[in-house]
PDB file of C-alpha atoms and ligand atoms in Angstrom:
ATOM      1  CA  MET A 277     -77.581 106.394 -78.111  1.00  0.00           C
ATOM      2  CA  ILE A 278     -77.742 106.637 -74.286  1.00  0.00           C
ATOM      3  CA  PRO A 279     -81.250 107.176 -72.901  1.00  0.00           C
ATOM      4  CA  LYS A 280     -81.642 110.427 -70.971  1.00  0.00           C
ATOM      5  CA  LYS A 281     -82.859 108.555 -67.864  1.00  0.00           C
ATOM      6  CA  ILE A 282     -79.542 106.678 -67.300  1.00  0.00           C
ATOM      7  CA  PRO A 283     -77.518 109.552 -65.711  1.00  0.00           C
ATOM      8  CA  PHE A 284     -80.489 110.212 -63.430  1.00  0.00           C
ATOM      9  CA  LEU A 285     -80.579 106.529 -62.373  1.00  0.00           C
ATOM     10  CA  PHE A 286     -76.827 106.575 -61.657  1.00  0.00           C
ATOM     11  CA  THR A 287     -77.215 109.660 -59.473  1.00  0.00           C
ATOM     12  CA  ALA A 288     -80.222 108.151 -57.636  1.00  0.00           C
ATOM     13  CA  CYS A 289     -78.343 104.906 -56.978  1.00  0.00           C
ATOM     14  CA  ALA A 290     -75.258 106.745 -55.748  1.00  0.00           C
ATOM     15  CA  LEU A 291     -77.363 108.846 -53.355  1.00  0.00           C
ATOM     16  CA  LEU A 292     -79.199 105.766 -52.057  1.00  0.00           C
ATOM     17  CA  MET A 293     -75.909 103.955 -51.380  1.00  0.00           C
ATOM     18  CA  LEU A 294     -74.528 106.986 -49.586  1.00  0.00           C
ATOM     19  CA  PHE A 295     -77.652 107.159 -47.440  1.00  0.00           C
ATOM     20  CA  LEU A 296     -77.557 103.442 -46.624  1.00  0.00           C
ATOM     21  CA  SER A 297     -73.866 103.446 -45.698  1.00  0.00           C
ATOM     22  CA  SER A 298     -74.368 106.491 -43.501  1.00  0.00           C
ATOM     23  CA  ALA A 299     -77.405 104.880 -41.797  1.00  0.00           C
ATOM     24  CA  CYS A 300     -75.408 101.710 -41.303  1.00  0.00           C
ATOM     25  CA  LYS A 301     -72.530 103.637 -39.754  1.00  0.00           C
ATOM     26  CA  GLN A 302     -74.917 105.468 -37.446  1.00  0.00           C
ATOM     27  CA  GLU A 303     -76.421 102.158 -36.380  1.00  0.00           C
ATOM     28  CA  GLN A 304     -72.945 100.759 -35.699  1.00  0.00           C
ATOM     29  CA  ASP A 305     -72.054 103.854 -33.693  1.00  0.00           C
ATOM     30  CA  VAL A 306     -75.262 103.472 -31.691  1.00  0.00           C
ATOM     31  CA  ASN A 307     -74.524  99.800 -31.031  1.00  0.00           C
ATOM     32  CA  VAL A 308     -71.012 100.480 -29.855  1.00  0.00           C
ATOM     33  CA  THR A 309     -72.062 103.191 -27.440  1.00  0.00           C
ATOM     34  CA  SER A 310     -75.315 101.689 -26.138  1.00  0.00           C
ATOM     35  CA  GLU A 311     -74.366  98.075 -25.357  1.00  0.00           C
ATOM     36  CA  PRO A 312     -73.005  97.574 -21.850  1.00  0.00           C
ATOM     37  CA  VAL A 313     -69.615  95.862 -21.589  1.00  0.00           C
ATOM     38  CA  VAL A 314     -70.104  92.415 -20.068  1.00  0.00           C
ATOM     39  CA  THR A 315     -67.060  90.802 -18.478  1.00  0.00           C
ATOM     40  CA  GLU A 316     -67.698  87.105 -17.913  1.00  0.00           C
ATOM     41  CA  LYS A 317     -66.090  85.574 -14.866  1.00  0.00           C
ATOM     42  CA  PRO A 318     -64.453  82.192 -15.525  1.00  0.00           C
ATOM     43  CA  VAL A 319     -66.640  79.412 -14.144  1.00  0.00           C
ATOM     44  CA  VAL A 320     -64.799  77.179 -11.693  1.00  0.00           C
ATOM     45  CA  GLU A 321     -66.113  73.610 -11.790  1.00  0.00           C
ATOM     46  CA  ARG A 322     -65.870  72.699  -8.124  1.00  0.00           C
ATOM     47  CA  ASP A 323     -67.184  69.139  -8.509  1.00  0.00           C
ATOM     48  CA  LEU A 324     -64.545  68.336 -11.113  1.00  0.00           C
ATOM     49  CA  PHE A 325     -61.832  65.748 -10.519  1.00  0.00           C
ATOM     50  CA  TYR A 326     -58.783  67.160 -12.317  1.00  0.00           C
ATOM     51  CA  HIS A 327     -56.167  64.621 -13.380  1.00  0.00           C
ATOM     52  CA  TYR A 328     -52.887  65.382 -15.180  1.00  0.00           C
ATOM     53  CA  SER A 329     -51.036  62.589 -17.033  1.00  0.00           C
ATOM     54  CA  ILE A 330     -52.299  59.038 -16.922  1.00  0.00           C
ATOM     55  CA  TRP A 331     -51.125  56.630 -14.254  1.00  0.00           C
ATOM     56  CA  TYR A 332     -49.590  54.171 -16.730  1.00  0.00           C
ATOM     57  CA  ALA A 333     -47.557  56.930 -18.422  1.00  0.00           C
ATOM     58  CA  PHE A 334     -46.201  57.777 -14.965  1.00  0.00           C
ATOM     59  CA  VAL A 335     -45.515  54.085 -14.292  1.00  0.00           C
ATOM     60  CA  ASN A 336     -43.695  53.867 -17.655  1.00  0.00           C
ATOM     61  CA  LYS A 337     -41.070  56.568 -17.004  1.00  0.00           C
ATOM     62  CA  VAL A 338     -42.855  59.714 -18.223  1.00  0.00           C
ATOM     63  CA  PHE A 339     -41.074  61.559 -15.412  1.00  0.00           C
ATOM     64  CA  GLU A 340     -40.985  65.052 -16.918  1.00  0.00           C
ATOM     65  CA  GLY A 341     -44.215  67.008 -17.212  1.00  0.00           C
ATOM     66  CA  ASP A 342     -45.355  70.306 -18.715  1.00  0.00           C
ATOM     67  CA  LEU A 343     -47.860  71.237 -16.000  1.00  0.00           C
ATOM     68  CA  THR A 344     -46.733  74.090 -13.730  1.00  0.00           C
ATOM     69  CA  VAL A 345     -47.587  74.558 -10.086  1.00  0.00           C
ATOM     70  CA  SER A 346     -49.229  77.906 -10.918  1.00  0.00           C
ATOM     71  CA  LYS A 347     -51.593  76.160 -13.374  1.00  0.00           C
ATOM     72  CA  LEU A 348     -52.347  73.445 -10.831  1.00  0.00           C
ATOM     73  CA  LYS A 349     -53.497  76.112  -8.381  1.00  0.00           C
ATOM     74  CA  THR A 350     -56.300  77.006 -10.845  1.00  0.00           C
ATOM     75  CA  LYS A 351     -57.514  73.388 -10.800  1.00  0.00           C
ATOM     76  CA  GLY A 352     -57.981  72.744  -7.112  1.00  0.00           C
ATOM     77  CA  ASP A 353     -57.097  73.446  -3.507  1.00  0.00           C
ATOM     78  CA  ILE A 354     -56.354  69.862  -2.482  1.00  0.00           C
ATOM     79  CA  GLY A 355     -54.219  67.468  -4.449  1.00  0.00           C
ATOM     80  CA  LEU A 356     -51.621  64.730  -4.594  1.00  0.00           C
ATOM     81  CA  GLY A 357     -49.009  63.705  -7.104  1.00  0.00           C
ATOM     82  CA  SER A 358     -45.328  64.022  -7.904  1.00  0.00           C
ATOM     83  CA  TYR A 359     -42.958  66.686  -9.188  1.00  0.00           C
ATOM     84  CA  THR A 360     -40.911  66.413 -12.353  1.00  0.00           C
ATOM     85  CA  LYS A 361     -37.998  63.904 -12.251  1.00  0.00           C
ATOM     86  CA  LEU A 362     -39.747  62.487  -9.163  1.00  0.00           C
ATOM     87  CA  ASP A 363     -38.278  65.357  -7.187  1.00  0.00           C
ATOM     88  CA  GLY A 364     -40.658  64.926  -4.285  1.00  0.00           C
ATOM     89  CA  GLU A 365     -44.164  63.808  -3.434  1.00  0.00           C
ATOM     90  CA  LEU A 366     -46.791  66.499  -3.986  1.00  0.00           C
ATOM     91  CA  ILE A 367     -49.300  67.205  -1.228  1.00  0.00           C
ATOM     92  CA  MET A 368     -51.638  70.170  -1.759  1.00  0.00           C
ATOM     93  CA  LEU A 369     -53.696  71.371   1.206  1.00  0.00           C
ATOM     94  CA  ASP A 370     -55.775  74.575   1.377  1.00  0.00           C
ATOM     95  CA  GLY A 371     -54.289  75.647  -1.976  1.00  0.00           C
ATOM     96  CA  VAL A 372     -50.658  75.316  -0.834  1.00  0.00           C
ATOM     97  CA  PRO A 373     -48.551  72.794  -2.810  1.00  0.00           C
ATOM     98  CA  TYR A 374     -46.035  71.064  -0.520  1.00  0.00           C
ATOM     99  CA  ARG A 375     -43.091  68.945  -1.635  1.00  0.00           C
ATOM    100  CA  ALA A 376     -41.640  66.087   0.409  1.00  0.00           C
ATOM    101  CA  THR A 377     -38.260  65.269  -1.144  1.00  0.00           C
ATOM    102  CA  GLU A 378     -36.374  61.959  -1.036  1.00  0.00           C
ATOM    103  CA  ASP A 379     -34.598  62.984   2.191  1.00  0.00           C
ATOM    104  CA  GLY A 380     -37.951  63.659   3.900  1.00  0.00           C
ATOM    105  CA  VAL A 381     -37.622  67.461   3.897  1.00  0.00           C
ATOM    106  CA  VAL A 382     -40.908  69.328   3.308  1.00  0.00           C
ATOM    107  CA  SER A 383     -41.056  72.706   1.558  1.00  0.00           C
ATOM    108  CA  ILE A 384     -43.529  74.767  -0.490  1.00  0.00           C
ATOM    109  CA  ALA A 385     -43.154  74.398  -4.262  1.00  0.00           C
ATOM    110  CA  ASP A 386     -42.494  77.398  -6.526  1.00  0.00           C
ATOM    111  CA  ASP A 387     -45.088  78.466  -9.111  1.00  0.00           C
ATOM    112  CA  ALA A 388     -42.707  77.631 -11.979  1.00  0.00           C
ATOM    113  CA  ASP A 389     -41.996  74.084 -10.751  1.00  0.00           C
ATOM    114  CA  LYS A 390     -43.193  71.293 -13.012  1.00  0.00           C
ATOM    115  CA  ILE A 391     -45.431  68.341 -12.156  1.00  0.00           C
ATOM    116  CA  VAL A 392     -45.464  64.854 -13.732  1.00  0.00           C
ATOM    117  CA  TYR A 393     -48.686  63.497 -12.299  1.00  0.00           C
ATOM    118  CA  VAL A 394     -51.395  65.012 -10.150  1.00  0.00           C
ATOM    119  CA  ASN A 395     -54.976  64.656  -8.962  1.00  0.00           C
ATOM    120  CA  ALA A 396     -56.735  67.774  -7.655  1.00  0.00           C
ATOM    121  CA  THR A 397     -60.103  69.339  -6.903  1.00  0.00           C
ATOM    122  CA  PHE A 398     -61.666  72.300  -5.160  1.00  0.00           C
ATOM    123  CA  PHE A 399     -62.812  70.677  -1.938  1.00  0.00           C
ATOM    124  CA  ASP A 400     -66.412  71.098  -0.742  1.00  0.00           C
ATOM    125  CA  GLU A 401     -67.562  68.838   2.065  1.00  0.00           C
ATOM    126  CA  ASP A 402     -70.577  66.665   1.210  1.00  0.00           C
ATOM    127  CA  ILE A 403     -70.218  63.993   3.915  1.00  0.00           C
ATOM    128  CA  SER A 404     -68.371  63.956   7.230  1.00  0.00           C
ATOM    129  CA  PHE A 405     -67.891  61.655  10.203  1.00  0.00           C
ATOM    130  CA  LYS A 406     -65.611  61.304  13.213  1.00  0.00           C
ATOM    131  CA  VAL A 407     -63.518  58.360  14.298  1.00  0.00           C
ATOM    132  CA  THR A 408     -62.863  58.384  18.043  1.00  0.00           C
ATOM    133  CA  ASP A 409     -61.338  54.920  18.479  1.00  0.00           C
ATOM    134  CA  SER A 410     -57.898  53.919  17.299  1.00  0.00           C
ATOM    135  CA  ILE A 411     -57.989  52.996  13.643  1.00  0.00           C
ATOM    136  CA  ASN A 412     -55.526  51.824  10.983  1.00  0.00           C
ATOM    137  CA  TYR A 413     -55.569  52.321   7.186  1.00  0.00           C
ATOM    138  CA  ASP A 414     -57.461  49.086   6.453  1.00  0.00           C
ATOM    139  CA  ALA A 415     -60.146  49.848   9.016  1.00  0.00           C
ATOM    140  CA  LEU A 416     -60.464  53.432   7.757  1.00  0.00           C
ATOM    141  CA  ARG A 417     -61.066  52.176   4.212  1.00  0.00           C
ATOM    142  CA  GLY A 418     -63.862  49.985   5.597  1.00  0.00           C
ATOM    143  CA  GLU A 419     -65.326  52.895   7.583  1.00  0.00           C
ATOM    144  CA  ILE A 420     -65.281  55.255   4.573  1.00  0.00           C
ATOM    145  CA  ASN A 421     -66.832  52.536   2.394  1.00  0.00           C
ATOM    146  CA  LYS A 422     -69.808  52.471   4.790  1.00  0.00           C
ATOM    147  CA  HIS A 423     -70.301  56.232   4.372  1.00  0.00           C
ATOM    148  CA  LEU A 424     -70.022  56.465   0.580  1.00  0.00           C
ATOM    149  CA  PRO A 425     -73.472  56.728  -1.026  1.00  0.00           C
ATOM    150  CA  THR A 426     -72.155  54.782  -4.035  1.00  0.00           C
ATOM    151  CA  LYS A 427     -68.791  53.431  -5.130  1.00  0.00           C
ATOM    152  CA  ASN A 428     -69.477  54.523  -8.715  1.00  0.00           C
ATOM    153  CA  MET A 429     -68.543  58.183  -8.145  1.00  0.00           C
ATOM    154  CA  PHE A 430     -65.223  59.906  -7.505  1.00  0.00           C
ATOM    155  CA  TYR A 431     -64.424  61.245  -4.031  1.00  0.00           C
ATOM    156  CA  GLY A 432     -61.933  63.686  -2.539  1.00  0.00           C
ATOM    157  CA  PHE A 433     -60.835  63.513   1.115  1.00  0.00           C
ATOM    158  CA  LYS A 434     -59.525  65.781   3.832  1.00  0.00           C
ATOM    159  CA  ILE A 435     -58.883  63.677   6.908  1.00  0.00           C
ATOM    160  CA  HIS A 436     -57.402  65.492   9.876  1.00  0.00           C
ATOM    161  CA  GLY A 437     -56.378  63.768  13.070  1.00  0.00           C
ATOM    162  CA  THR A 438     -53.910  62.609  15.652  1.00  0.00           C
ATOM    163  CA  PHE A 439     -51.702  59.715  14.686  1.00  0.00           C
ATOM    164  CA  LYS A 440     -49.957  57.349  17.093  1.00  0.00           C
ATOM    165  CA  ASN A 441     -47.684  56.492  14.197  1.00  0.00           C
ATOM    166  CA  ILE A 442     -47.630  56.926  10.440  1.00  0.00           C
ATOM    167  CA  LYS A 443     -45.462  55.498   7.660  1.00  0.00           C
ATOM    168  CA  CYS A 444     -45.139  57.525   4.448  1.00  0.00           C
ATOM    169  CA  GLY A 445     -43.360  56.819   1.186  1.00  0.00           C
ATOM    170  CA  GLY A 446     -41.290  59.202  -0.906  1.00  0.00           C
ATOM    171  CA  LEU A 447     -39.617  58.843  -4.294  1.00  0.00           C
ATOM    172  CA  ASN A 448     -35.953  58.956  -5.233  1.00  0.00           C
ATOM    173  CA  LYS A 449     -35.190  61.791  -7.635  1.00  0.00           C
ATOM    174  CA  GLN A 450     -34.358  60.534 -11.134  1.00  0.00           C
ATOM    175  CA  GLU A 451     -32.197  61.990 -13.887  1.00  0.00           C
ATOM    176  CA  PRO A 452     -32.668  61.242 -17.602  1.00  0.00           C
ATOM    177  CA  PRO A 453     -32.237  58.853 -19.303  1.00  0.00           C
ATOM    178  CA  PHE A 454     -34.716  57.225 -16.923  1.00  0.00           C
ATOM    179  CA  LYS A 455     -33.945  53.563 -16.379  1.00  0.00           C
ATOM    180  CA  GLU A 456     -36.614  52.195 -14.055  1.00  0.00           C
ATOM    181  CA  GLY A 457     -40.389  52.617 -14.007  1.00  0.00           C
ATOM    182  CA  LEU A 458     -42.576  52.904 -10.914  1.00  0.00           C
ATOM    183  CA  ASP A 459     -42.919  49.097 -10.893  1.00  0.00           C
ATOM    184  CA  VAL A 460     -39.321  49.091  -9.584  1.00  0.00           C
ATOM    185  CA  LEU A 461     -39.072  52.513  -7.900  1.00  0.00           C
ATOM    186  CA  ILE A 462     -42.172  52.284  -5.696  1.00  0.00           C
ATOM    187  CA  PRO A 463     -41.269  48.953  -4.024  1.00  0.00           C
ATOM    188  CA  ASN A 464     -37.819  50.489  -3.315  1.00  0.00           C
ATOM    189  CA  ARG A 465     -39.063  53.929  -2.268  1.00  0.00           C
ATOM    190  CA  PRO A 466     -37.621  55.889   0.695  1.00  0.00           C
ATOM    191  CA  ILE A 467     -39.779  55.484   3.790  1.00  0.00           C
ATOM    192  CA  PHE A 468     -40.433  58.163   6.423  1.00  0.00           C
ATOM    193  CA  LYS A 469     -41.905  57.364   9.842  1.00  0.00           C
ATOM    194  CA  ALA A 470     -43.338  59.624  12.528  1.00  0.00           C
ATOM    195  CA  GLU A 471     -44.948  59.074  15.937  1.00  0.00           C
ATOM    196  CA  ASN A 472     -47.458  61.105  17.942  1.00  0.00           C
ATOM    197  CA  ILE A 473     -48.104  63.559  15.163  1.00  0.00           C
ATOM    198  CA  GLU A 474     -51.073  65.643  14.042  1.00  0.00           C
ATOM    199  CA  GLY A 475     -51.801  66.290  10.430  1.00  0.00           C
ATOM    200  CA  THR A 476     -54.051  65.920   7.408  1.00  0.00           C
ATOM    201  CA  MET A 477     -54.385  63.188   4.822  1.00  0.00           C
ATOM    202  CA  VAL A 478     -55.613  64.471   1.461  1.00  0.00           C
ATOM    203  CA  GLY A 479     -56.529  62.211  -1.386  1.00  0.00           C
ATOM    204  CA  PHE A 480     -58.986  60.538  -3.663  1.00  0.00           C
ATOM    205  CA  TYR A 481     -61.074  57.476  -4.387  1.00  0.00           C
ATOM    206  CA  CYS A 482     -61.525  56.230  -7.961  1.00  0.00           C
ATOM    207  CA  PRO A 483     -63.913  53.403  -8.900  1.00  0.00           C
ATOM    208  CA  GLN A 484     -62.276  50.202 -10.158  1.00  0.00           C
ATOM    209  CA  PHE A 485     -63.408  51.010 -13.725  1.00  0.00           C
ATOM    210  CA  ILE A 486     -60.696  53.702 -13.859  1.00  0.00           C
ATOM    211  CA  GLY A 487     -58.336  50.862 -14.851  1.00  0.00           C
ATOM    212  CA  ASP A 488     -54.884  51.970 -16.008  1.00  0.00           C
ATOM    213  CA  ILE A 489     -55.781  55.663 -16.224  1.00  0.00           C
ATOM    214  CA  ASN A 490     -55.407  56.341 -12.496  1.00  0.00           C
ATOM    215  CA  VAL A 491     -54.980  54.667  -9.130  1.00  0.00           C
ATOM    216  CA  ALA A 492     -58.085  52.565  -8.479  1.00  0.00           C
ATOM    217  CA  GLY A 493     -59.512  52.762  -4.945  1.00  0.00           C
ATOM    218  CA  TYR A 494     -57.972  54.985  -2.258  1.00  0.00           C
ATOM    219  CA  HIS A 495     -54.829  57.108  -2.629  1.00  0.00           C
ATOM    220  CA  LEU A 496     -53.827  59.428   0.244  1.00  0.00           C
ATOM    221  CA  HIS A 497     -50.919  61.757   0.970  1.00  0.00           C
ATOM    222  CA  PHE A 498     -50.108  63.221   4.391  1.00  0.00           C
ATOM    223  CA  ILE A 499     -48.878  66.609   5.617  1.00  0.00           C
ATOM    224  CA  SER A 500     -48.275  67.298   9.305  1.00  0.00           C
ATOM    225  CA  ASP A 501     -49.791  70.355  11.016  1.00  0.00           C
ATOM    226  CA  ASP A 502     -46.300  71.831  11.450  1.00  0.00           C
ATOM    227  CA  LYS A 503     -45.663  71.214   7.709  1.00  0.00           C
ATOM    228  CA  LYS A 504     -42.412  69.398   8.450  1.00  0.00           C
ATOM    229  CA  PHE A 505     -43.398  65.796   7.620  1.00  0.00           C
ATOM    230  CA  GLY A 506     -45.273  64.332   4.681  1.00  0.00           C
ATOM    231  CA  GLY A 507     -45.506  61.860   1.819  1.00  0.00           C
ATOM    232  CA  HIS A 508     -47.549  59.046   0.310  1.00  0.00           C
ATOM    233  CA  VAL A 509     -49.565  57.303   3.046  1.00  0.00           C
ATOM    234  CA  MET A 510     -48.538  53.646   3.414  1.00  0.00           C
ATOM    235  CA  ALA A 511     -49.750  52.737   6.913  1.00  0.00           C
ATOM    236  CA  PHE A 512     -50.850  54.397  10.140  1.00  0.00           C
ATOM    237  CA  ASN A 513     -52.464  53.975  13.519  1.00  0.00           C
ATOM    238  CA  ALA A 514     -54.600  56.997  14.315  1.00  0.00           C
ATOM    239  CA  VAL A 515     -56.066  57.934  17.697  1.00  0.00           C
ATOM    240  CA  SER A 516     -58.869  60.118  16.324  1.00  0.00           C
ATOM    241  CA  LEU A 517     -59.856  61.354  12.879  1.00  0.00           C
ATOM    242  CA  ASP A 518     -62.216  63.917  11.350  1.00  0.00           C
ATOM    243  CA  VAL A 519     -63.135  62.550   7.952  1.00  0.00           C
ATOM    244  CA  SER A 520     -64.457  64.968   5.354  1.00  0.00           C
ATOM    245  CA  ILE A 521     -65.602  63.739   1.921  1.00  0.00           C
ATOM    246  CA  ASP A 522     -66.342  65.566  -1.344  1.00  0.00           C
ATOM    247  CA  GLU A 523     -68.337  63.672  -3.990  1.00  0.00           C
ATOM    248  CA  MET A 524     -67.406  64.444  -7.588  1.00  0.00           C
ATOM    249  CA  TYR A 525     -69.298  63.481 -10.713  1.00  0.00           C
ATOM    250  CA  GLU A 526     -67.101  65.073 -13.383  1.00  0.00           C
ATOM    251  CA  TYR A 527     -63.638  63.867 -14.376  1.00  0.00           C
ATOM    252  CA  GLN A 528     -61.115  65.676 -16.556  1.00  0.00           C
ATOM    253  CA  PHE A 529     -57.814  64.197 -17.573  1.00  0.00           C
ATOM    254  CA  VAL A 530     -55.116  66.147 -19.320  1.00  0.00           C
ATOM    255  CA  LEU A 531     -52.296  64.449 -21.204  1.00  0.00           C
ATOM    256  CA  PRO A 532     -48.706  65.734 -21.167  1.00  0.00           C
ATOM    257  CA  ASN A 533     -47.936  67.451 -24.475  1.00  0.00           C
ATOM    258  CA  THR A 534     -44.365  66.187 -24.474  1.00  0.00           C
ATOM    259  CA  ASP A 535     -42.176  63.967 -26.661  1.00  0.00           C
ATOM    260  CA  ALA A 536     -41.746  61.511 -23.790  1.00  0.00           C
ATOM    261  CA  TYR A 537     -45.518  61.042 -23.537  1.00  0.00           C
ATOM    262  CA  ARG A 538     -45.968  60.774 -27.312  1.00  0.00           C
ATOM    263  CA  LYS A 539     -43.374  57.997 -27.487  1.00  0.00           C
ATOM    264  CA  VAL A 540     -44.196  56.049 -24.327  1.00  0.00           C
ATOM    265  CA  GLY A 541     -45.008  52.354 -24.558  1.00  0.00           C
ATOM    266  CA  PHE A 542     -47.267  51.048 -21.799  1.00  0.00           C
ATOM    267  CA  ASP A 543     -45.394  47.796 -21.215  1.00  0.00           C
ATOM    268  CA  LYS A 544     -44.738  48.132 -17.450  1.00  0.00           C
ATOM    269  CA  GLN A 545     -47.614  47.573 -15.040  1.00  0.00           C
ATOM    270  CA  PHE A 546     -48.070  48.749 -11.473  1.00  0.00           C
ATOM    271  CA  GLN A 547     -51.108  49.317  -9.266  1.00  0.00           C
ATOM    272  CA  TYR A 548     -51.210  49.685  -5.486  1.00  0.00           C
ATOM    273  CA  LYS A 549     -52.484  46.334  -4.184  1.00  0.00           C
ATOM    274  CA  LYS A 550     -54.649  47.366  -1.229  1.00  0.00           C
ATOM    275  CA  ASN A 551     -56.894  50.211  -2.113  1.00  0.00           C
TER     276      ASN A 551
HETATM  277 ZN1   ZN B 608     -49.027  58.699  -3.733  1.00  0.00          ZN
END
């Protein structure tokens, strides 16, 4: 026999559930309409040293990358590196990525172009000094060393000036299958020379502990004021220089997500000797 109270309990429970679900819905409706929509702006880490591919992958024939120029532009406004298949030295100044090809011609890269190796940052001047006497690359390294608060941080450079002469290196474009690594290609690189020219050297300093990941010491690329001459800085005699330095304490490196990178062996070795 069913007690008389049971149907009453069922009805009470059903009513309670109806009430709760309706209250819940009302609360949801209130939440949706009352909360302001917050759109968060992406935070740009300006003291971040951005580094795509590792130096020893680049040395060991990982010459095709999956980083686009448009993505690079979100990582910095100065930079140096190389385009895919070594199709030109990369020099980025004031957010514009220039390409100096093997024949010495300088142009602006397209957003869809690919990069094999790059260093970049958003440049903010922390330290600056002027050089008013003639100075070569070795002496400039010594001068910058005197101005660095510590050699344990990373630094970015924008160095504008007048050059009596400058010698820059390029790279010969390669087609797969790639035969030689940078240990062979860099000593045999095309060389471009200019005299009485104004322009900017952009680049970076990495502490020696960076090892095989990147270029230890100084690495600079040059672009002339008329944007017709550029490349990897090998030697120069400058008449006057404005040296601007950005100290960076964060370092991000991004590996190529490619088959070539996954399979690379790190058997070849190459580091610039004087840095
Ligand atoms: Zn270089």
